[in-house]
Amino acid sequence: MVDSSFSDNGLDPALFVESRRKGSIVSRANSIGSTSASSVPNTDDEDSDYQQETYKETYKDRRRRAHTQAEQKRRDAIKKGYDDLQAIVPTCQQQDFSIGSQKLSKAIVLQKTIDYIQFLHKEKKKQEEEVSTLRKDVMALKIMKINYEQIVKAHQDNPNESKNQVSDQVKFNVFQGIMDSLFQSFNASISVTSFQELSACVFSWIEEHCKPQTLRDIVIGVLQQLKSQLY
């Protein structure tokens, strides 16, 4: 059928068959090439995936390493704090026979530190009370000094003494007896924590212990005691 049609058209049937065979071969070659190209792995994509995976693992490692370093620094800081406490607190340096030569635990270090701080607070309060008492003594001595100076000045202004005039020693003894009696109540009543408190205590002491009748009784008692000593 083909041969007759090609013969009628003046074409050689053998050439037509050869042409179709070559076309079929080229088509199969193209098909095989495209299939082979599609089956070849994409190395660029694989490298990219590997790099991303490596980066993720490296980031996790860095975070883990940073966390480990931070935790180690925290532990070192705590240890240094306990070591400093043991070096500062005297009771931590003393040997505790109940635990022998064992290293002090953190709980014992903290307890000894608390006990030592409480001891320091008590010592501070005790010293403040001693300072307050000394300030009262100084204030009373200043008052006595002023009064003694006034006595000396009065004697210098009147050098001529009569035979019946008492000596300066007797006057001093009278004044000293009065001041000693007043100072006892003064020292027990006056507080020098602050100037405002001092002022309030002084006025309260004067109102209570320096009433005319109270001073009169003090003076009479001192004079009677001195008279019994002189005569």
PDB file of N, CA and C in Angstrom, residues 33-69:
ATOM      1  N   GLY A  33      18.187  10.422  27.031  1.00  0.00           N
ATOM      2  CA  GLY A  33      18.983  11.535  27.594  1.00  0.00           C
ATOM      3  C   GLY A  33      18.228  12.309  28.638  1.00  0.00           C
ATOM      4  N   SER A  34      16.938  12.553  28.324  1.00  0.00           N
ATOM      5  CA  SER A  34      16.147  13.297  29.320  1.00  0.00           C
ATOM      6  C   SER A  34      15.949  12.493  30.582  1.00  0.00           C
ATOM      7  N   THR A  35      15.757  11.142  30.418  1.00  0.00           N
ATOM      8  CA  THR A  35      15.577  10.287  31.595  1.00  0.00           C
ATOM      9  C   THR A  35      16.840  10.232  32.417  1.00  0.00           C
ATOM     10  N   SER A  36      17.992  10.152  31.756  1.00  0.00           N
ATOM     11  CA  SER A  36      19.265  10.103  32.468  1.00  0.00           C
ATOM     12  C   SER A  36      19.536  11.400  33.191  1.00  0.00           C
ATOM     13  N   ALA A  37      19.197  12.518  32.537  1.00  0.00           N
ATOM     14  CA  ALA A  37      19.431  13.821  33.176  1.00  0.00           C
ATOM     15  C   ALA A  37      18.591  13.994  34.421  1.00  0.00           C
ATOM     16  N   SER A  38      17.339  13.485  34.351  1.00  0.00           N
ATOM     17  CA  SER A  38      16.463  13.615  35.526  1.00  0.00           C
ATOM     18  C   SER A  38      16.882  12.707  36.662  1.00  0.00           C
ATOM     19  N   SER A  39      17.555  11.602  36.333  1.00  0.00           N
ATOM     20  CA  SER A  39      17.962  10.658  37.387  1.00  0.00           C
ATOM     21  C   SER A  39      19.256  11.051  38.063  1.00  0.00           C
ATOM     22  N   VAL A  40      20.014  12.023  37.516  1.00  0.00           N
ATOM     23  CA  VAL A  40      21.263  12.459  38.129  1.00  0.00           C
ATOM     24  C   VAL A  40      20.954  13.290  39.361  1.00  0.00           C
ATOM     25  N   PRO A  41      21.527  12.998  40.572  1.00  0.00           N
ATOM     26  CA  PRO A  41      21.216  13.763  41.800  1.00  0.00           C
ATOM     27  C   PRO A  41      21.738  15.195  41.707  1.00  0.00           C
ATOM     28  N   ASN A  42      20.997  16.123  42.395  1.00  0.00           N
ATOM     29  CA  ASN A  42      21.369  17.540  42.428  1.00  0.00           C
ATOM     30  C   ASN A  42      22.322  17.749  43.606  1.00  0.00           C
ATOM     31  N   THR A  43      23.592  17.822  43.329  1.00  0.00           N
ATOM     32  CA  THR A  43      24.607  17.943  44.389  1.00  0.00           C
ATOM     33  C   THR A  43      24.546  19.287  45.090  1.00  0.00           C
ATOM     34  N   ASP A  44      24.114  20.329  44.423  1.00  0.00           N
ATOM     35  CA  ASP A  44      24.014  21.663  45.066  1.00  0.00           C
ATOM     36  C   ASP A  44      22.995  21.654  46.189  1.00  0.00           C
ATOM     37  N   ASP A  45      21.815  21.019  45.920  1.00  0.00           N
ATOM     38  CA  ASP A  45      20.791  20.965  46.965  1.00  0.00           C
ATOM     39  C   ASP A  45      21.264  20.162  48.162  1.00  0.00           C
ATOM     40  N   GLU A  46      21.967  19.053  47.938  1.00  0.00           N
ATOM     41  CA  GLU A  46      22.455  18.231  49.033  1.00  0.00           C
ATOM     42  C   GLU A  46      23.485  18.987  49.870  1.00  0.00           C
ATOM     43  N   ASP A  47      24.374  19.727  49.231  1.00  0.00           N
ATOM     44  CA  ASP A  47      25.353  20.521  49.982  1.00  0.00           C
ATOM     45  C   ASP A  47      24.671  21.554  50.849  1.00  0.00           C
ATOM     46  N   SER A  48      23.622  22.191  50.296  1.00  0.00           N
ATOM     47  CA  SER A  48      22.901  23.210  51.068  1.00  0.00           C
ATOM     48  C   SER A  48      22.240  22.598  52.290  1.00  0.00           C
ATOM     49  N   ASP A  49      21.593  21.426  52.119  1.00  0.00           N
ATOM     50  CA  ASP A  49      20.942  20.760  53.259  1.00  0.00           C
ATOM     51  C   ASP A  49      21.972  20.363  54.307  1.00  0.00           C
ATOM     52  N   TYR A  50      23.125  19.911  53.895  1.00  0.00           N
ATOM     53  CA  TYR A  50      24.178  19.494  54.838  1.00  0.00           C
ATOM     54  C   TYR A  50      24.700  20.680  55.635  1.00  0.00           C
ATOM     55  N   GLN A  51      24.866  21.803  54.940  1.00  0.00           N
ATOM     56  CA  GLN A  51      25.357  22.996  55.628  1.00  0.00           C
ATOM     57  C   GLN A  51      24.344  23.483  56.655  1.00  0.00           C
ATOM     58  N   GLN A  52      23.047  23.436  56.318  1.00  0.00           N
ATOM     59  CA  GLN A  52      22.027  23.869  57.268  1.00  0.00           C
ATOM     60  C   GLN A  52      22.009  22.963  58.496  1.00  0.00           C
ATOM     61  N   GLU A  53      22.121  21.670  58.274  1.00  0.00           N
ATOM     62  CA  GLU A  53      22.122  20.736  59.385  1.00  0.00           C
ATOM     63  C   GLU A  53      23.344  20.948  60.277  1.00  0.00           C
ATOM     64  N   THR A  54      24.487  21.190  59.642  1.00  0.00           N
ATOM     65  CA  THR A  54      25.705  21.451  60.408  1.00  0.00           C
ATOM     66  C   THR A  54      25.580  22.735  61.218  1.00  0.00           C
ATOM     67  N   TYR A  55      24.963  23.740  60.638  1.00  0.00           N
ATOM     68  CA  TYR A  55      24.789  25.020  61.344  1.00  0.00           C
ATOM     69  C   TYR A  55      23.882  24.846  62.563  1.00  0.00           C
ATOM     70  N   LYS A  56      22.794  24.046  62.375  1.00  0.00           N
ATOM     71  CA  LYS A  56      21.891  23.824  63.505  1.00  0.00           C
ATOM     72  C   LYS A  56      22.611  23.114  64.643  1.00  0.00           C
ATOM     73  N   GLU A  57      23.376  22.108  64.327  1.00  0.00           N
ATOM     74  CA  GLU A  57      24.103  21.382  65.365  1.00  0.00           C
ATOM     75  C   GLU A  57      25.127  22.281  66.042  1.00  0.00           C
ATOM     76  N   THR A  58      25.799  23.126  65.284  1.00  0.00           N
ATOM     77  CA  THR A  58      26.780  24.040  65.862  1.00  0.00           C
ATOM     78  C   THR A  58      26.112  25.049  66.789  1.00  0.00           C
ATOM     79  N   TYR A  59      24.951  25.560  66.430  1.00  0.00           N
ATOM     80  CA  TYR A  59      24.228  26.522  67.266  1.00  0.00           C
ATOM     81  C   TYR A  59      23.805  25.883  68.584  1.00  0.00           C
ATOM     82  N   LYS A  60      23.337  24.633  68.526  1.00  0.00           N
ATOM     83  CA  LYS A  60      22.959  23.927  69.756  1.00  0.00           C
ATOM     84  C   LYS A  60      24.173  23.705  70.646  1.00  0.00           C
ATOM     85  N   ASP A  61      25.290  23.363  70.004  1.00  0.00           N
ATOM     86  CA  ASP A  61      26.507  23.164  70.788  1.00  0.00           C
ATOM     87  C   ASP A  61      26.945  24.448  71.474  1.00  0.00           C
ATOM     88  N   ARG A  62      26.843  25.551  70.764  1.00  0.00           N
ATOM     89  CA  ARG A  62      27.242  26.837  71.359  1.00  0.00           C
ATOM     90  C   ARG A  62      26.338  27.202  72.535  1.00  0.00           C
ATOM     91  N   ARG A  63      25.052  27.000  72.383  1.00  0.00           N
ATOM     92  CA  ARG A  63      24.131  27.297  73.480  1.00  0.00           C
ATOM     93  C   ARG A  63      24.419  26.403  74.684  1.00  0.00           C
ATOM     94  N   ARG A  64      24.664  25.122  74.422  1.00  0.00           N
ATOM     95  CA  ARG A  64      24.965  24.202  75.515  1.00  0.00           C
ATOM     96  C   ARG A  64      26.269  24.593  76.211  1.00  0.00           C
ATOM     97  N   ARG A  65      27.261  24.982  75.434  1.00  0.00           N
ATOM     98  CA  ARG A  65      28.540  25.376  76.007  1.00  0.00           C
ATOM     99  C   ARG A  65      28.409  26.666  76.810  1.00  0.00           C
ATOM    100  N   ALA A  66      27.632  27.628  76.290  1.00  0.00           N
ATOM    101  CA  ALA A  66      27.427  28.887  77.017  1.00  0.00           C
ATOM    102  C   ALA A  66      26.690  28.643  78.333  1.00  0.00           C
ATOM    103  N   HIS A  67      25.684  27.760  78.301  1.00  0.00           N
ATOM    104  CA  HIS A  67      24.954  27.442  79.537  1.00  0.00           C
ATOM    105  C   HIS A  67      25.870  26.767  80.555  1.00  0.00           C
ATOM    106  N   THR A  68      26.712  25.870  80.070  1.00  0.00           N
ATOM    107  CA  THR A  68      27.644  25.183  80.977  1.00  0.00           C
ATOM    108  C   THR A  68      28.621  26.169  81.606  1.00  0.00           C
ATOM    109  N   GLN A  69      29.129  27.114  80.820  1.00  0.00           N
ATOM    110  CA  GLN A  69      30.064  28.105  81.351  1.00  0.00           C
ATOM    111  C   GLN A  69      29.396  29.020  82.368  1.00  0.00           C
TER     112      GLN A  69
END
